[in-house]
Coordinates of C-alpha atoms in Angstrom, one line a residue:
M26 CA 83.4 13.8 120.3
A27 CA 84.0 12.8 116.6
D28 CA 82.9 9.2 117.4
Q29 CA 79.5 10.6 118.6
A30 CA 79.0 12.7 115.6
P31 CA 77.1 10.3 113.3
D32 CA 74.4 9.6 115.9
S33 CA 74.1 13.3 116.7
I34 CA 73.8 14.2 113.1
Q35 CA 71.4 11.5 112.2
R36 CA 69.0 11.5 115.1
N37 CA 69.0 14.7 117.2
L38 CA 69.6 17.8 115.1
T39 CA 68.4 19.4 112.0
L40 CA 70.2 18.3 108.8
P41 CA 71.0 20.6 105.9
K42 CA 68.8 19.4 103.0
H43 CA 71.3 20.5 100.4
I44 CA 75.1 20.8 100.8
G45 CA 77.3 22.5 98.2
F46 CA 81.0 21.8 98.0
I47 CA 83.7 24.2 96.6
M48 CA 86.5 21.6 96.4
D49 CA 89.6 23.8 96.6
G50 CA 93.2 22.9 97.3
N51 CA 94.0 20.0 94.9
G52 CA 96.9 21.9 93.3
R53 CA 98.4 23.1 96.6
W54 CA 98.0 19.6 98.0
A55 CA 99.9 18.2 95.0
S56 CA 102.7 20.8 95.4
G57 CA 103.0 20.0 99.1
H58 CA 103.5 16.3 98.2
G59 CA 106.0 16.9 95.4
L60 CA 103.4 15.9 92.7
Q61 CA 101.9 17.4 89.6
R62 CA 98.7 19.4 89.8
E63 CA 96.9 16.7 87.8
D64 CA 97.8 14.2 90.6
G65 CA 96.1 16.5 93.1
H66 CA 92.9 16.2 91.2
K67 CA 93.1 12.4 91.1
Y68 CA 93.5 12.3 94.9
G69 CA 90.7 14.8 95.2
V70 CA 88.3 12.5 93.4
D71 CA 89.2 9.7 95.8
S72 CA 87.8 11.8 98.6
I73 CA 84.4 12.0 97.1
E74 CA 83.0 8.5 97.2
N75 CA 83.2 8.1 101.0
L76 CA 81.7 11.5 101.5
I77 CA 78.8 10.8 99.1
Q78 CA 78.1 7.5 100.9
H79 CA 78.1 9.0 104.3
M80 CA 75.8 11.9 103.3
S81 CA 73.4 9.4 101.7
D82 CA 73.5 7.3 104.9
V83 CA 72.6 10.2 107.2
G84 CA 69.9 11.6 105.0
I85 CA 71.3 14.5 103.0
Q86 CA 69.0 14.9 100.1
Y87 CA 71.0 17.0 97.6
V88 CA 74.8 17.5 97.1
T89 CA 76.3 19.9 94.6
L90 CA 80.0 19.4 93.6
Y91 CA 81.7 22.3 92.0
A92 CA 83.8 20.3 89.6
F93 CA 84.8 22.7 86.8
S94 CA 84.0 26.4 86.6
T95 CA 83.7 28.6 83.5
E96 CA 86.9 30.3 84.8
N97 CA 88.8 27.0 84.9
W98 CA 89.3 27.2 81.2
N99 CA 92.1 29.7 81.9
R100 CA 94.2 26.9 83.5
P101 CA 97.0 25.2 81.5
K102 CA 95.6 23.1 78.7
S103 CA 97.3 20.0 80.0
E104 CA 95.5 20.4 83.4
V105 CA 92.1 21.0 81.7
T106 CA 92.6 17.9 79.6
S107 CA 93.5 15.9 82.6
I108 CA 90.4 17.2 84.6
F109 CA 88.0 16.2 81.8
S110 CA 89.6 12.8 81.4
L111 CA 89.2 12.3 85.1
L112 CA 85.6 13.4 85.0
R113 CA 84.8 10.9 82.2
S114 CA 86.5 8.0 83.9
T115 CA 85.0 8.7 87.3
L116 CA 81.4 9.0 85.9
S117 CA 81.9 5.8 83.9
N118 CA 83.7 3.7 86.6
K119 CA 81.3 4.7 89.4
L120 CA 78.1 4.6 87.5
E121 CA 77.0 1.1 88.6
R122 CA 77.7 1.9 92.2
L123 CA 75.6 5.1 91.9
I124 CA 72.7 3.0 90.4
E125 CA 73.0 0.5 93.2
A126 CA 73.0 3.2 95.8
N127 CA 69.8 4.7 94.3
I128 CA 71.6 8.0 93.7
Q129 CA 70.4 10.3 90.9
V130 CA 73.0 12.3 89.0
R131 CA 72.2 15.7 87.6
H132 CA 74.4 18.4 85.8
I133 CA 74.4 22.2 85.9
G134 CA 76.4 24.3 83.6
N135 CA 76.8 24.6 79.8
L136 CA 77.2 21.2 78.1
K137 CA 77.7 22.9 74.7
G138 CA 81.2 24.0 75.7
I139 CA 82.3 20.6 76.8
N140 CA 84.1 18.1 74.5
N141 CA 81.9 15.4 73.0
T142 CA 83.2 12.4 74.9
T143 CA 82.8 14.1 78.3
R144 CA 79.3 15.4 77.4
I145 CA 78.3 11.8 76.4
A146 CA 79.6 10.5 79.8
I147 CA 77.6 13.1 81.7
E148 CA 74.5 12.5 79.7
R149 CA 74.8 8.7 80.1
A150 CA 75.1 9.1 83.9
I151 CA 72.1 11.3 84.0
D152 CA 70.0 9.0 81.9
A153 CA 71.0 5.8 83.8
T154 CA 70.1 7.3 87.2
I155 CA 67.1 9.4 86.2
S156 CA 64.6 7.0 88.0
N157 CA 66.6 6.8 91.2
T158 CA 64.8 8.2 94.2
G159 CA 67.6 8.5 96.8
M160 CA 70.1 11.4 97.2
T161 CA 70.6 13.7 94.2
V162 CA 74.2 14.5 93.3
I163 CA 74.5 17.6 91.1
V164 CA 77.8 18.0 89.3
A165 CA 78.6 21.6 88.3
I166 CA 80.8 21.3 85.1
N167 CA 81.5 24.3 82.9
Y168 CA 79.4 26.2 85.4
G169 CA 79.5 29.9 86.5
G170 CA 77.0 31.7 88.7
R171 CA 77.0 34.9 86.7
K172 CA 76.6 32.9 83.4
E173 CA 73.6 31.1 84.9
I174 CA 71.9 34.4 85.7
V175 CA 72.7 35.8 82.3
D176 CA 71.2 32.7 80.7
A177 CA 68.1 33.0 82.8
V178 CA 67.6 36.6 81.7
K179 CA 68.0 35.6 78.1
T180 CA 65.5 32.8 78.5
I181 CA 63.0 35.2 80.1
I182 CA 63.4 37.7 77.3
A183 CA 63.0 35.0 74.7
A184 CA 59.7 33.9 76.4
D185 CA 58.4 37.5 75.9
I186 CA 57.6 37.9 79.6
K187 CA 56.7 41.5 80.4
P188 CA 59.1 43.4 82.7
E189 CA 56.3 44.1 85.3
E190 CA 55.6 40.4 85.5
I191 CA 59.1 39.4 86.4
T192 CA 59.6 38.4 90.0
E193 CA 62.3 36.6 91.9
T194 CA 60.3 33.4 91.3
T195 CA 60.4 34.1 87.6
I196 CA 64.2 34.2 87.7
E197 CA 64.4 31.1 89.8
E198 CA 62.2 29.2 87.4
H199 CA 64.7 29.9 84.6
L200 CA 67.9 29.0 86.5
Y201 CA 69.8 25.8 85.9
T202 CA 68.7 24.7 89.4
S203 CA 65.0 25.5 89.0
S204 CA 63.8 22.2 90.5
I205 CA 66.6 22.0 93.2
P206 CA 66.3 23.6 96.6
H207 CA 68.8 26.3 97.6
P208 CA 71.9 25.0 99.4
D209 CA 71.6 25.2 103.2
L210 CA 75.3 24.7 103.8
I211 CA 78.3 25.4 101.5
I212 CA 81.5 23.9 102.5
R213 CA 84.7 25.3 101.1
T214 CA 88.0 23.6 101.6
G215 CA 91.4 25.2 101.2
G216 CA 90.9 28.2 103.5
E217 CA 90.0 30.8 101.0
F218 CA 87.1 33.2 101.8
R219 CA 85.4 33.8 98.5
T220 CA 82.4 32.4 96.6
S221 CA 84.3 31.7 93.3
N222 CA 81.1 32.3 91.2
F223 CA 79.4 29.3 92.8
L224 CA 75.6 29.3 93.1
L225 CA 75.5 33.1 93.5
W226 CA 71.7 33.5 93.4
Q227 CA 71.0 30.3 95.3
S228 CA 73.4 31.0 98.2
A229 CA 71.9 34.3 99.3
Y230 CA 71.1 32.8 102.7
S231 CA 73.3 29.7 102.7
E232 CA 75.5 29.1 105.7
Y233 CA 79.2 28.9 104.8
Y234 CA 81.8 26.6 106.4
I235 CA 85.4 27.4 105.5
T236 CA 88.1 24.9 106.5
N237 CA 91.9 25.2 105.9
T238 CA 91.9 21.4 105.1
L239 CA 92.8 20.9 101.4
W240 CA 90.2 18.9 99.5
P241 CA 92.2 15.6 99.1
D242 CA 92.6 15.6 102.9
F243 CA 88.9 16.3 103.6
T244 CA 87.4 13.2 105.2
V245 CA 84.1 12.1 106.7
E246 CA 85.3 13.3 110.0
H247 CA 85.7 16.8 108.6
L248 CA 82.3 16.6 107.1
K249 CA 80.7 15.7 110.4
Q250 CA 82.3 18.8 112.0
A251 CA 81.0 21.0 109.2
I252 CA 77.4 19.6 109.7
L253 CA 77.6 19.9 113.4
S254 CA 78.8 23.6 113.0
Y255 CA 75.8 24.2 110.8
Q256 CA 73.5 22.7 113.4
T257 CA 74.7 25.1 116.0
R258 CA 73.7 28.1 113.9
Q259 CA 70.4 30.0 113.9
R260 CA 69.3 30.7 110.4
R261 CA 67.4 34.0 110.5
F262 CA 66.9 34.9 106.8
G263 CA 67.0 38.6 107.6
R264 CA 65.0 38.3 110.8
V265 CA 66.3 39.0 114.3
K266 CA 67.1 36.3 116.8
S267 CA 64.1 34.6 118.4
D268 CA 65.1 35.8 121.8
E269 CA 65.2 39.4 120.5
D270 CA 61.6 39.3 119.2

C-alpha cells in the first residue's frame, strides 16, 4: 500500500494546500538512543530535507515548521543555544539547494527577540528566495499563537480602527500569516494531543494528524500516510455531512 501512495496522493485525491508540522519528540528520541537532547535536534533537522523535497514534488504549496516557540525559552540555556546554532547552520548550508528547488522561505514570529547572528541568517534566506515561485516554507521561530493575536490587536489599535469596523477579516489581515492560507492539515509527531500554541487562529478548521512516531523517525512514508488520512476525511467547516443534507 505504501508503494502506491505517491501516485494516489499526486493524481487521484485532493491535496492539502498547506501542511503545518509540530515537530515533537527530539528530546525523547535522544534519550532513547543514549544521546543528549541537542543530538536529538540535529537528527530532527536531518528528517526535514527529504520531507520538503517530497512535498514539493507532489504539489504541496505551503509548509509551516514549528521550529522554536516563545515557550521554548524556558528550556536549559545550553539547549536553546544549540537550537539556534542549528537553525543558523541549516539555513546557511541549505540555502543554495532551496534556491535551486525554487522554494521560498518565510518567517513568522518575533525577530526582535532572536540573537543577531540568527536573525541575519533568517533574513538572508528570506531575501535570497523572495523571487522563488515554488513551494513556500514558513519557519516559525520565536513564535506563539497567543502572542501573534495580541500583536494583531495592538496593530489594529495603533491603526485607529473603530471597534464596530473590526471583523474576523480585520484580525486576519494583521496576523503574521496575513498572506498565507490557513493550514488544511497539521501533523504532530510524538503522540501528544495538544496544540502547543501553534497557529491558534489559523487552525480553527484544520485537520489534525497525531502520530506516536518521534520527529527524527518521521519519514516520507509516514508523511504519505498522514496525507492519505487527510484525504479520507470530509471537511465540513461546521456544516453537516453531505448525505445528511
